[in-house]
Tab-separated table of C-alpha atoms in Angstrom:
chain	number	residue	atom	x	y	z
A	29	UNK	CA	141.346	-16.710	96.591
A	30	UNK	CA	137.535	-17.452	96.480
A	31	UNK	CA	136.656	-19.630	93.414
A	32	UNK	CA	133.869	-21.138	91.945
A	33	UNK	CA	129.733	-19.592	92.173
A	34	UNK	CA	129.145	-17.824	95.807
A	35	UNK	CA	125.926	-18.664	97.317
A	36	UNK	CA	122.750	-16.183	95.492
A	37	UNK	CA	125.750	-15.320	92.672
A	38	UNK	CA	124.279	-16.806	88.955
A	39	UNK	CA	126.682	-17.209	85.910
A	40	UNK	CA	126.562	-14.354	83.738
A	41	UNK	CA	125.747	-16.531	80.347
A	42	UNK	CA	123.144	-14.145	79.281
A	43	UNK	CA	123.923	-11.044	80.221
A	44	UNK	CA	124.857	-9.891	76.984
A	45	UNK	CA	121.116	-10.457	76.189
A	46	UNK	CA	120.330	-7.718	78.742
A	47	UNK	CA	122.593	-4.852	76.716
A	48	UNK	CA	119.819	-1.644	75.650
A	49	UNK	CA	118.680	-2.092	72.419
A	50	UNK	CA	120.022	0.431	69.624
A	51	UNK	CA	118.155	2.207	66.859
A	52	UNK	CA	120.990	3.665	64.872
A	53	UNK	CA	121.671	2.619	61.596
A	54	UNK	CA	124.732	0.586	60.862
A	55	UNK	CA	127.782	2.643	61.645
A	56	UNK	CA	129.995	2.184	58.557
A	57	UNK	CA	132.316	-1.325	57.829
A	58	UNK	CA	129.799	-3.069	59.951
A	59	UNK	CA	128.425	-5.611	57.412
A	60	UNK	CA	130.353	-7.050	54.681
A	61	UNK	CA	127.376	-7.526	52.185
A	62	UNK	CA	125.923	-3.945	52.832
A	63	UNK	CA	128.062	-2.385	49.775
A	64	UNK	CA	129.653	-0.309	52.909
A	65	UNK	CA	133.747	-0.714	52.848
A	66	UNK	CA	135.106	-2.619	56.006
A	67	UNK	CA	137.387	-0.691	58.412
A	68	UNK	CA	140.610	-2.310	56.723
A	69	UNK	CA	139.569	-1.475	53.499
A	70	UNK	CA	139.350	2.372	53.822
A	71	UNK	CA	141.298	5.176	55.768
A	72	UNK	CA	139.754	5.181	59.431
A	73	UNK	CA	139.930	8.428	61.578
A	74	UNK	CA	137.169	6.853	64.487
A	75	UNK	CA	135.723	4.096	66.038
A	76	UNK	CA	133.021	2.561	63.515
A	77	UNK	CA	130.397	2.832	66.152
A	78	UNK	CA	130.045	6.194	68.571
A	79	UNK	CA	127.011	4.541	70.136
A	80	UNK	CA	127.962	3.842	74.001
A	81	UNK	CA	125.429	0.811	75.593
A	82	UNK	CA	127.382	0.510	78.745
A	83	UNK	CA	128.858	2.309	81.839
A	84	UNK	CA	130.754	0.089	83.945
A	85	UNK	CA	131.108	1.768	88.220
A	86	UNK	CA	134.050	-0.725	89.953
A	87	UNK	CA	132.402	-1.005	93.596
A	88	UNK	CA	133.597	-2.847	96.827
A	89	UNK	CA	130.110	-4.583	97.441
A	90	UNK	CA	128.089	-4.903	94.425
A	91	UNK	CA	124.931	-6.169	96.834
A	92	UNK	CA	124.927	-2.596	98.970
A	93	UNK	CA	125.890	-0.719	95.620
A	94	UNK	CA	123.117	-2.492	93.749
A	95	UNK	CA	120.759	-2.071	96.640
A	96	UNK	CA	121.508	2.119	96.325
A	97	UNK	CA	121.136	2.768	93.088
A	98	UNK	CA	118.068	0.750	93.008
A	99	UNK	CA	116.552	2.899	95.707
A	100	UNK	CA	117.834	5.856	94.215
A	101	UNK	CA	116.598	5.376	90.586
A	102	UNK	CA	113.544	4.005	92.105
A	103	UNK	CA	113.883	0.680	90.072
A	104	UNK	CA	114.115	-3.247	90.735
A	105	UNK	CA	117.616	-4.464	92.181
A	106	UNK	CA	118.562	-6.641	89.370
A	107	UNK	CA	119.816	-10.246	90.338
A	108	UNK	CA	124.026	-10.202	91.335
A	109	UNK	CA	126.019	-12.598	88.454
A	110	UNK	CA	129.113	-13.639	88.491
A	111	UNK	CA	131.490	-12.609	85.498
A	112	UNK	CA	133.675	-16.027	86.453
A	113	UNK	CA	137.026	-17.648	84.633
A	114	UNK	CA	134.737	-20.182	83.683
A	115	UNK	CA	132.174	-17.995	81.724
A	116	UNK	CA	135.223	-15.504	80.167
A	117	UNK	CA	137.495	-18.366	78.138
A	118	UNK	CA	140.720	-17.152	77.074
A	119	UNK	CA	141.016	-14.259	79.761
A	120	UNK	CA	144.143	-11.899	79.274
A	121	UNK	CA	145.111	-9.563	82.173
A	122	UNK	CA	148.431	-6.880	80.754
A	123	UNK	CA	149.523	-9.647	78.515
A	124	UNK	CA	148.852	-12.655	80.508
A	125	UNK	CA	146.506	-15.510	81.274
A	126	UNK	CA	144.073	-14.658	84.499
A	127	UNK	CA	141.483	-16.337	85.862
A	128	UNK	CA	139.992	-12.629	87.105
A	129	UNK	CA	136.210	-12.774	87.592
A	130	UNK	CA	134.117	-10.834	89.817
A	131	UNK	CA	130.237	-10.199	90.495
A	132	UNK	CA	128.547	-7.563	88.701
A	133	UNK	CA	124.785	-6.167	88.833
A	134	UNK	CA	123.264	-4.705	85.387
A	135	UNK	CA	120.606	-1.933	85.477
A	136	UNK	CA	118.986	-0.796	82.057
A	137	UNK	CA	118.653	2.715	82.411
A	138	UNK	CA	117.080	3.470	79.262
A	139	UNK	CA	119.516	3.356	76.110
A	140	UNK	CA	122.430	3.369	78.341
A	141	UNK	CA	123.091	-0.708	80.426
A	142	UNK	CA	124.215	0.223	83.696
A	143	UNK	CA	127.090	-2.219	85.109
A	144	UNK	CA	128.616	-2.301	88.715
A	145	UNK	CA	131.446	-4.677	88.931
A	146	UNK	CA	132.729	-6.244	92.364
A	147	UNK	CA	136.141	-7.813	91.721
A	148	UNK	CA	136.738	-10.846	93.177
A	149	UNK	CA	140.503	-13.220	93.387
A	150	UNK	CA	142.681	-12.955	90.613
A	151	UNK	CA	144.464	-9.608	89.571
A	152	UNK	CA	142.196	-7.596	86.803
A	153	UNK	CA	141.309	-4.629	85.361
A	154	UNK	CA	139.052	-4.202	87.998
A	155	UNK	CA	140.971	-4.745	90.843
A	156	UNK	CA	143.605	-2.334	89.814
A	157	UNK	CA	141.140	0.109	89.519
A	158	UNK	CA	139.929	0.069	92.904
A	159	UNK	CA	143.112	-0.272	94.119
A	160	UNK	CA	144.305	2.303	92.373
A	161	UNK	CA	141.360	4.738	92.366
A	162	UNK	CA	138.436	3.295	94.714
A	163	UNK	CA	134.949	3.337	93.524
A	164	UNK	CA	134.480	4.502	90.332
A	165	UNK	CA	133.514	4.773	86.709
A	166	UNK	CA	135.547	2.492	85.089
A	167	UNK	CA	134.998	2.012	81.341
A	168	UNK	CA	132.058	3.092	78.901
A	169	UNK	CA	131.317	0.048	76.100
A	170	UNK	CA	130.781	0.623	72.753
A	171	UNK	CA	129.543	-2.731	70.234
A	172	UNK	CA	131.759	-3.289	67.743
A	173	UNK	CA	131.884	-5.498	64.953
A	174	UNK	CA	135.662	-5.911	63.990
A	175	UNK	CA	137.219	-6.108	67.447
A	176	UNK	CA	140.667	-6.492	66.006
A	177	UNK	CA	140.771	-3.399	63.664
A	178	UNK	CA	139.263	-1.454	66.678
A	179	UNK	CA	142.180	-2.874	68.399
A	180	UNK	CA	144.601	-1.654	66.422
A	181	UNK	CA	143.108	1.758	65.379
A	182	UNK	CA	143.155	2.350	69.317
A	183	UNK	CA	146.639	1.147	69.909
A	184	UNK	CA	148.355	2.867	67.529
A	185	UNK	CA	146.925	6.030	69.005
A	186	UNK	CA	148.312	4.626	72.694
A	187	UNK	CA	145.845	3.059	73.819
A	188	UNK	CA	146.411	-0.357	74.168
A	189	UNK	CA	144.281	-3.506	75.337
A	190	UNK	CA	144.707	-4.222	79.210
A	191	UNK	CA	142.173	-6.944	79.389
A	192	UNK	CA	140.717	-9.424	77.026
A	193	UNK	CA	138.623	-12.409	76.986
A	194	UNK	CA	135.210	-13.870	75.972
A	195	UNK	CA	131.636	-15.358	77.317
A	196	UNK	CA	129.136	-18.070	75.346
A	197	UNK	CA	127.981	-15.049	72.891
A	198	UNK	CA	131.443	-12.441	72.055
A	199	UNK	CA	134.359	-11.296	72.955
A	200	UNK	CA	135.555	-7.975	74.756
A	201	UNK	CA	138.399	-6.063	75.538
A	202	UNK	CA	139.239	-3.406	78.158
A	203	UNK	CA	141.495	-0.325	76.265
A	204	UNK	CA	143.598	1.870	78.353
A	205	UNK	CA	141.949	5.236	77.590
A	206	UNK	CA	142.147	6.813	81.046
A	207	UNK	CA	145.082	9.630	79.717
A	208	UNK	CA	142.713	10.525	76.540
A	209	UNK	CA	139.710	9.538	77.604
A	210	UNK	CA	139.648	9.980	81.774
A	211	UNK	CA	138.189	6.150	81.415
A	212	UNK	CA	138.772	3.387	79.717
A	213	UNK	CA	136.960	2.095	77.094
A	214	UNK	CA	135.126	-1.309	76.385
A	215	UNK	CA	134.529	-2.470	73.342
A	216	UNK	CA	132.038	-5.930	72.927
A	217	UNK	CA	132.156	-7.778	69.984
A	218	UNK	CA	128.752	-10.361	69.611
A	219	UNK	CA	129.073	-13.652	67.847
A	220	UNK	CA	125.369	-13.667	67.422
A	221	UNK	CA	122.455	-11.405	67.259
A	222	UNK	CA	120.633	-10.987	70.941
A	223	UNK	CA	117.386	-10.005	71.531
A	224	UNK	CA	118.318	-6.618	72.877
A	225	UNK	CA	121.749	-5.210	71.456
């Protein structure tokens, strides 16, 4: 298993701070002073936000991949990061501790943050994917603000959490979505406000 930071691989601290910006207005239960009832507090039938910020492509070599859609979309190939143990405390993979990381390269493509992910070591969400499936889109994120409650309100509609964990700025989880969805989803929870959200 390869561990630690590759040679040209940086640690993925920021990369929340490199998520599109959003315009929308606050999606309903997102602030508790805003006179809006939180999630818990009212009958939910949806996610509180419908906004999606990310598409995340599993890929066997996120240089070449990254090197492609640059020269495709006619843009800069963005710098590869690792998404390491060590940056995502508290990693869950099906239920149990993982040290899963892998590199990833994020494009913004507009309002939509393109992210190709290159798993690496320990079994993940990732590497069951391209095990599984190959190359492919893997989940779409949404921002949430109660992770938890979005938690729940998924699961109990069978969708359940297959990966979990955090980085120095939030906290994300991986939902099994593929049967109702045909991917899964990702939802990102921010301890802080970033410059671009």
């Amino acid at each position: 298993m390869e561990t630690g930071n590759p040679r040209g691989v940086h640690p993925v601290h920021s990369w929340q701070e490199t998520l599109p910006s959003t315009t929308h207005p606050p999606a309903p239960g997102r602030y508790r002073d805003s006179g809006v009832p939180l999630l818990t507090e009212v009958a939910v039938d949806h996610l509180e936000n419908n906004t999606i910020i990310q598409i995340g492509i599993v890929v066997r070599d996120v240089e070449d991949a990254a090197t492609r859609y640059a020269q495709i979309f006619g843009v800069p190939k963005p710098q590869i990061v690792a998404i390491a143990a060590d940056s995502f405390a508290n990693t869950h993979y099906r239920g149990q501790p993982s040290n899963a990381w892998g590199k990833a390269a994020f494009f913004d493509m507009g309002a939509v943050q393109l992210e190709l992910i290159e798993p690496v070591g320990a079994p993940s969400t990732w590497e069951e994917f391209l095990r599984l499936h190959g190359e492919g889109i893997h989940h779409i994120a949404v921002r949430v603000e109660q992770l938890e409650e979005a938690q729940a309100f998924l699961a109990a509609r069978g969708m359940p959490v297959v990966q979990s964990g955090g980085w120095d700025g939030g906290r994300y989880a991986y939902i099994d979505s593929v049967k109702q969805l045909g991917a899964m989803l990702e939802l990102l929870k921010f301890d802080r406000e970033t410059s671009r959200q």
